[in-house]
Amino acid sequence: MSKNNPQHTGTPGQTTGEKGKDQFAPKPQINFIRAIIDEDLKTNKFGGRVHTRFPPEPNGYLHIGHAKSICLNFGLAEIYNGLCNLRFDDTNPIKEEDEYVNSIIEDVKWLGFDWDDRLFFASDYFDQMYQYAIQLIKAGKAYVDDLSAEEIKEYRGTLTKPGRNSPYRDRSIEENLELFERMRAGEFEDGSRVLRAKIDMSSGNLNMRDPVMYRILRASHHRTGDKWCIYPMYDWAHGLEDSIEGITHSICTLEFEDHRPLYDWFLDQLGVYHPQQIEFARLNLTYTV
């Protein structure tokens, strides 16, 4: 046969089919999260850093679905020679216990991951979060609201109906500062007042309709005890924790996609370091215990 015949190409003992299989095999695809990180590294967005976190709430035991988030966050840090924090989002003292903290720590270790000295709690930052809230009040971006939870829900509107401004929305900065300080001091009953962000009650995104930042809740916290009687809401605390810890890529499950504008709004209003939130599909298992 001619030397140009493709059947005679390749190494001795290799069939044409074997070579063709190697030649035309699809190249492995980089997932969209890695594509984002690669682009950020290329543009030096975070100074060449990759810093992720696994942030469970210590209100129960981990299940196999959590393994996806654990492996994703710690795995990305390993791939890019970065860092991954283990952080407990302990902003709800009613549901959280040290037993769950210890169990989660053991489970992450069992999966083979190590966070070195980067074990954190949202409660580490309660004082700082409180000062940030005062900063927003002084900027006219937050107010104390006396509406009940039911009234707040009613005023919020629906996906097809815009919300209404609270009658307490236009309180002066001075009055809001005084009331928030009194909330902190324990002068009001549980549920009687909240601190809300002042954004847009007609927004098409319900999360942007003046979300609650703090609520009054007299409950002993598993780490801070009875020091606090007001506690931050998750949407307020989440981005601040990421910012304080210097996280570069805040990887969340897909249900937080609609919360990203609020994540961005809080950080932008405060003018602090701003991580990037990225959402991925969570792993849900049925017929399991």
Coordinates of C-alpha atoms in Angstrom, one line a residue:
M1 CA 0.0 0.0 0.0
S2 CA 1.0 3.6 -0.5
K3 CA 2.9 5.2 2.4
N4 CA 0.1 7.8 2.4
N5 CA -2.4 5.2 3.3
P6 CA -3.7 6.1 6.8
Q7 CA -3.7 2.4 7.7
H8 CA 0.1 2.5 7.8
T9 CA 0.4 5.4 10.1
G10 CA 1.0 5.2 13.8
T11 CA 3.2 3.1 15.9
P12 CA 4.0 -0.6 15.4
G13 CA 1.2 -2.8 16.8
Q14 CA -1.3 0.0 16.9
T15 CA -4.4 -0.4 14.8
T16 CA -5.9 2.5 12.8
G17 CA -9.0 2.2 15.0
E18 CA -6.9 2.7 18.2
K19 CA -5.1 5.8 16.9
G20 CA -8.3 7.2 15.5
K21 CA -10.0 6.7 18.9
D22 CA -7.2 8.6 20.6
Q23 CA -7.1 11.3 18.0
F24 CA -10.8 12.1 17.9
A25 CA -11.7 11.5 21.6
P26 CA -13.4 14.5 23.1
K27 CA -11.2 16.7 25.3
P28 CA -12.4 17.0 28.9
Q29 CA -14.5 20.1 29.5
I30 CA -13.9 22.6 32.3
N31 CA -17.0 23.2 34.2
F32 CA -18.5 26.7 34.3
I33 CA -17.2 27.5 37.8
R34 CA -13.6 26.7 36.8
A35 CA -14.1 28.7 33.7
I36 CA -15.1 31.7 35.8
I37 CA -12.1 31.2 38.2
D38 CA -9.7 30.8 35.2
E39 CA -10.9 34.1 33.8
D40 CA -10.5 35.8 37.2
L41 CA -7.0 34.5 37.5
K42 CA -6.2 35.6 33.9
T43 CA -7.5 39.2 34.7
N44 CA -5.9 39.2 38.2
K45 CA -9.3 40.0 39.6
F46 CA -8.5 38.9 43.1
G47 CA -4.7 39.3 42.9
G48 CA -4.3 35.8 41.7
R49 CA -6.0 34.3 44.8
V50 CA -8.6 31.5 45.0
H51 CA -10.2 31.4 48.4
T52 CA -13.5 29.4 49.0
R53 CA -15.5 28.3 52.0
F54 CA -17.9 25.6 53.2
P55 CA -20.5 27.4 55.4
P56 CA -22.9 25.0 57.0
E57 CA -25.4 26.0 59.6
P58 CA -24.9 23.9 62.8
N59 CA -28.6 23.0 63.1
G60 CA -28.4 19.3 62.2
Y61 CA -26.2 16.5 60.9
L62 CA -24.7 16.6 57.4
H63 CA -26.2 14.2 54.8
I64 CA -24.7 12.9 51.6
G65 CA -26.0 15.9 49.6
H66 CA -23.6 18.2 51.6
A67 CA -20.7 16.2 50.2
K68 CA -21.0 17.8 46.8
S69 CA -20.6 21.3 48.3
I70 CA -17.7 20.1 50.6
C71 CA -15.8 18.5 47.7
L72 CA -16.5 21.4 45.4
N73 CA -15.2 24.1 47.7
F74 CA -12.3 22.3 49.2
G75 CA -11.5 20.6 45.8
L76 CA -11.3 24.0 44.0
A77 CA -9.0 25.3 46.6
E78 CA -6.7 22.3 46.1
I79 CA -6.8 22.6 42.2
Y80 CA -5.8 26.2 42.3
N81 CA -3.4 26.0 45.3
G82 CA -5.8 28.2 47.2
L83 CA -7.5 28.2 50.6
C84 CA -10.9 27.0 51.9
N85 CA -12.4 28.0 55.2
L86 CA -14.8 25.9 57.3
R87 CA -17.3 28.5 58.6
F88 CA -20.4 27.9 60.7
D89 CA -23.3 30.2 59.9
D90 CA -24.6 30.3 63.4
T91 CA -27.0 33.2 63.3
N92 CA -30.1 31.4 64.6
P93 CA -29.5 30.4 68.3
I94 CA -32.8 28.5 68.5
K95 CA -31.7 25.7 66.2
E96 CA -28.0 25.5 66.6
E97 CA -25.9 23.3 69.0
D98 CA -22.3 22.4 69.7
E99 CA -23.2 18.8 69.0
Y100 CA -23.8 19.6 65.4
V101 CA -20.6 21.7 65.1
N102 CA -18.5 18.8 66.3
S103 CA -20.3 16.3 64.1
I104 CA -19.8 18.5 61.0
I105 CA -16.1 19.0 61.8
E106 CA -15.6 15.2 62.0
D107 CA -17.5 14.6 58.8
V108 CA -15.4 17.1 56.8
K109 CA -12.3 15.5 58.2
W110 CA -13.6 12.0 57.3
L111 CA -13.9 13.2 53.7
G112 CA -10.2 14.0 53.7
F113 CA -10.2 17.8 53.9
D114 CA -8.3 20.1 56.1
W115 CA -8.9 23.8 56.8
D116 CA -5.7 24.3 58.8
D117 CA -6.4 27.3 61.2
R118 CA -9.3 28.6 59.2
L119 CA -12.2 27.5 61.4
F120 CA -14.7 30.4 61.8
F121 CA -18.2 31.2 63.0
A122 CA -20.6 33.9 61.9
S123 CA -20.8 34.8 65.6
D124 CA -17.1 35.8 65.5
Y125 CA -18.3 38.9 63.6
F126 CA -21.5 39.9 65.5
D127 CA -19.9 43.1 66.8
Q128 CA -18.5 44.0 63.4
M129 CA -21.9 43.3 61.7
Y130 CA -23.6 45.5 64.3
Q131 CA -21.2 48.4 63.5
Y132 CA -21.9 47.9 59.7
A133 CA -25.6 48.1 60.4
I134 CA -25.1 51.4 62.2
Q135 CA -23.1 52.6 59.1
L136 CA -26.1 51.8 56.9
I137 CA -28.5 53.6 59.2
K138 CA -26.2 56.7 59.2
A139 CA -26.2 56.6 55.4
G140 CA -30.0 56.5 55.3
K141 CA -30.0 53.0 54.0
A142 CA -31.6 51.1 56.9
Y143 CA -34.5 51.8 59.3
V144 CA -36.2 50.4 62.4
D145 CA -39.7 49.0 61.5
D146 CA -42.5 48.4 64.0
L147 CA -44.7 46.4 61.6
S148 CA -45.4 42.8 62.8
A149 CA -44.1 39.8 60.8
E150 CA -47.6 39.4 59.3
E151 CA -47.8 43.1 58.3
I152 CA -44.4 43.0 56.8
K153 CA -45.5 40.0 54.7
E154 CA -48.6 41.9 53.6
Y155 CA -46.8 45.1 52.7
R156 CA -44.2 43.1 50.8
G157 CA -46.6 42.4 47.9
T158 CA -46.3 39.5 45.5
L159 CA -44.5 38.7 42.2
T160 CA -47.3 40.4 40.3
K161 CA -48.1 43.2 42.9
P162 CA -45.6 45.8 44.1
G163 CA -45.0 46.2 47.8
R164 CA -46.0 49.2 49.9
N165 CA -43.7 51.3 52.0
S166 CA -43.9 50.8 55.7
P167 CA -45.3 53.8 57.6
Y168 CA -42.1 53.8 59.6
R169 CA -39.8 53.9 56.6
D170 CA -39.1 57.6 56.7
R171 CA -38.0 57.8 60.3
S172 CA -35.0 60.2 60.8
I173 CA -31.5 58.8 61.0
E174 CA -31.3 59.9 64.6
E175 CA -34.5 58.1 65.6
N176 CA -33.4 54.9 63.8
L177 CA -30.0 55.0 65.6
E178 CA -31.7 55.4 69.0
L179 CA -34.2 52.7 68.4
F180 CA -31.6 50.2 67.1
E181 CA -29.4 50.9 70.1
R182 CA -32.4 50.2 72.3
M183 CA -33.1 47.0 70.4
R184 CA -29.6 46.0 71.2
A185 CA -30.0 46.9 74.9
G186 CA -33.1 44.6 75.2
E187 CA -35.7 47.3 75.8
F188 CA -38.2 45.8 73.4
E189 CA -40.1 42.6 73.3
D190 CA -39.2 39.8 70.9
G191 CA -40.7 40.4 67.4
S192 CA -41.8 43.9 68.2
R193 CA -39.3 45.6 66.0
V194 CA -36.8 44.8 63.2
L195 CA -34.1 46.6 61.3
R196 CA -34.7 46.6 57.6
A197 CA -32.6 47.7 54.6
K198 CA -34.1 50.6 52.6
I199 CA -34.0 49.5 49.0
D200 CA -37.0 49.3 46.7
M201 CA -40.5 48.1 47.7
S202 CA -41.5 47.9 44.0
S203 CA -38.5 45.8 42.9
G204 CA -39.3 42.8 40.7
N205 CA -37.0 40.8 43.0
L206 CA -38.9 40.2 46.3
N207 CA -35.6 39.9 48.1
M208 CA -34.9 43.5 47.4
R209 CA -38.1 44.8 49.0
D210 CA -36.6 46.2 52.2
P211 CA -35.3 42.9 53.6
V212 CA -35.0 42.4 57.4
M213 CA -31.5 42.7 58.6
Y214 CA -32.0 42.1 62.4
R215 CA -34.7 40.7 64.6
I216 CA -35.2 40.7 68.3
L217 CA -34.7 37.2 69.7
R218 CA -34.0 36.4 73.3
A219 CA -32.3 33.0 73.1
S220 CA -29.0 31.8 74.5
H221 CA -26.4 31.3 71.7
H222 CA -24.2 28.2 71.7
R223 CA -21.1 30.5 71.7
T224 CA -22.0 34.0 72.8
G225 CA -24.5 33.0 75.5
D226 CA -26.8 35.8 76.4
K227 CA -24.6 38.6 75.1
W228 CA -27.0 39.4 72.2
C229 CA -30.8 39.7 72.0
I230 CA -30.8 40.8 68.4
Y231 CA -29.5 38.5 65.7
P232 CA -28.6 39.1 62.0
M233 CA -30.5 37.6 59.2
Y234 CA -28.7 35.2 56.9
D235 CA -28.8 37.5 53.8
W236 CA -27.2 40.3 55.9
A237 CA -24.6 38.1 57.5
H238 CA -23.6 36.0 54.5
G239 CA -21.9 38.5 52.4
L240 CA -20.2 40.2 55.3
E241 CA -18.7 36.9 56.5
D242 CA -17.3 36.3 53.0
S243 CA -15.9 39.9 52.8
I244 CA -14.3 39.8 56.3
E245 CA -12.6 36.5 55.5
G246 CA -11.3 37.6 52.1
I247 CA -13.2 34.9 50.2
T248 CA -12.8 35.3 46.4
H249 CA -15.5 32.9 45.1
S250 CA -18.6 32.4 47.3
I251 CA -20.1 29.3 45.8
C252 CA -23.8 28.7 46.8
T253 CA -26.6 26.4 45.7
L254 CA -28.9 27.6 43.0
E255 CA -31.7 28.8 45.3
F256 CA -29.5 31.7 46.2
E257 CA -29.3 33.1 42.7
D258 CA -32.2 35.5 43.4
H259 CA -30.4 36.6 46.5
R260 CA -27.2 37.6 44.7
P261 CA -28.4 41.2 44.0
L262 CA -29.0 41.7 47.7
Y263 CA -25.5 40.2 48.5
D264 CA -24.0 42.7 46.1
W265 CA -26.1 45.6 47.3
F266 CA -25.1 45.3 51.0
L267 CA -21.4 45.1 50.1
D268 CA -21.6 47.9 47.6
Q269 CA -23.4 50.2 50.0
L270 CA -20.8 49.5 52.7
G271 CA -17.9 50.0 50.3
V272 CA -16.1 46.9 51.6
Y273 CA -14.2 44.1 49.8
H274 CA -16.5 42.3 47.4
P275 CA -16.3 38.6 46.7
Q276 CA -18.1 37.0 43.7
Q277 CA -21.1 34.8 44.4
I278 CA -21.5 31.8 42.0
E279 CA -24.4 29.4 42.1
F280 CA -24.5 25.7 41.3
A281 CA -27.2 23.0 41.3
R282 CA -27.6 21.3 44.7
L283 CA -27.7 17.5 45.1
N284 CA -31.1 16.4 46.3
L285 CA -31.7 12.7 47.2
T286 CA -35.1 11.2 47.6
Y287 CA -36.1 8.0 49.5
T288 CA -33.2 8.4 51.9
V289 CA -33.0 8.8 55.7

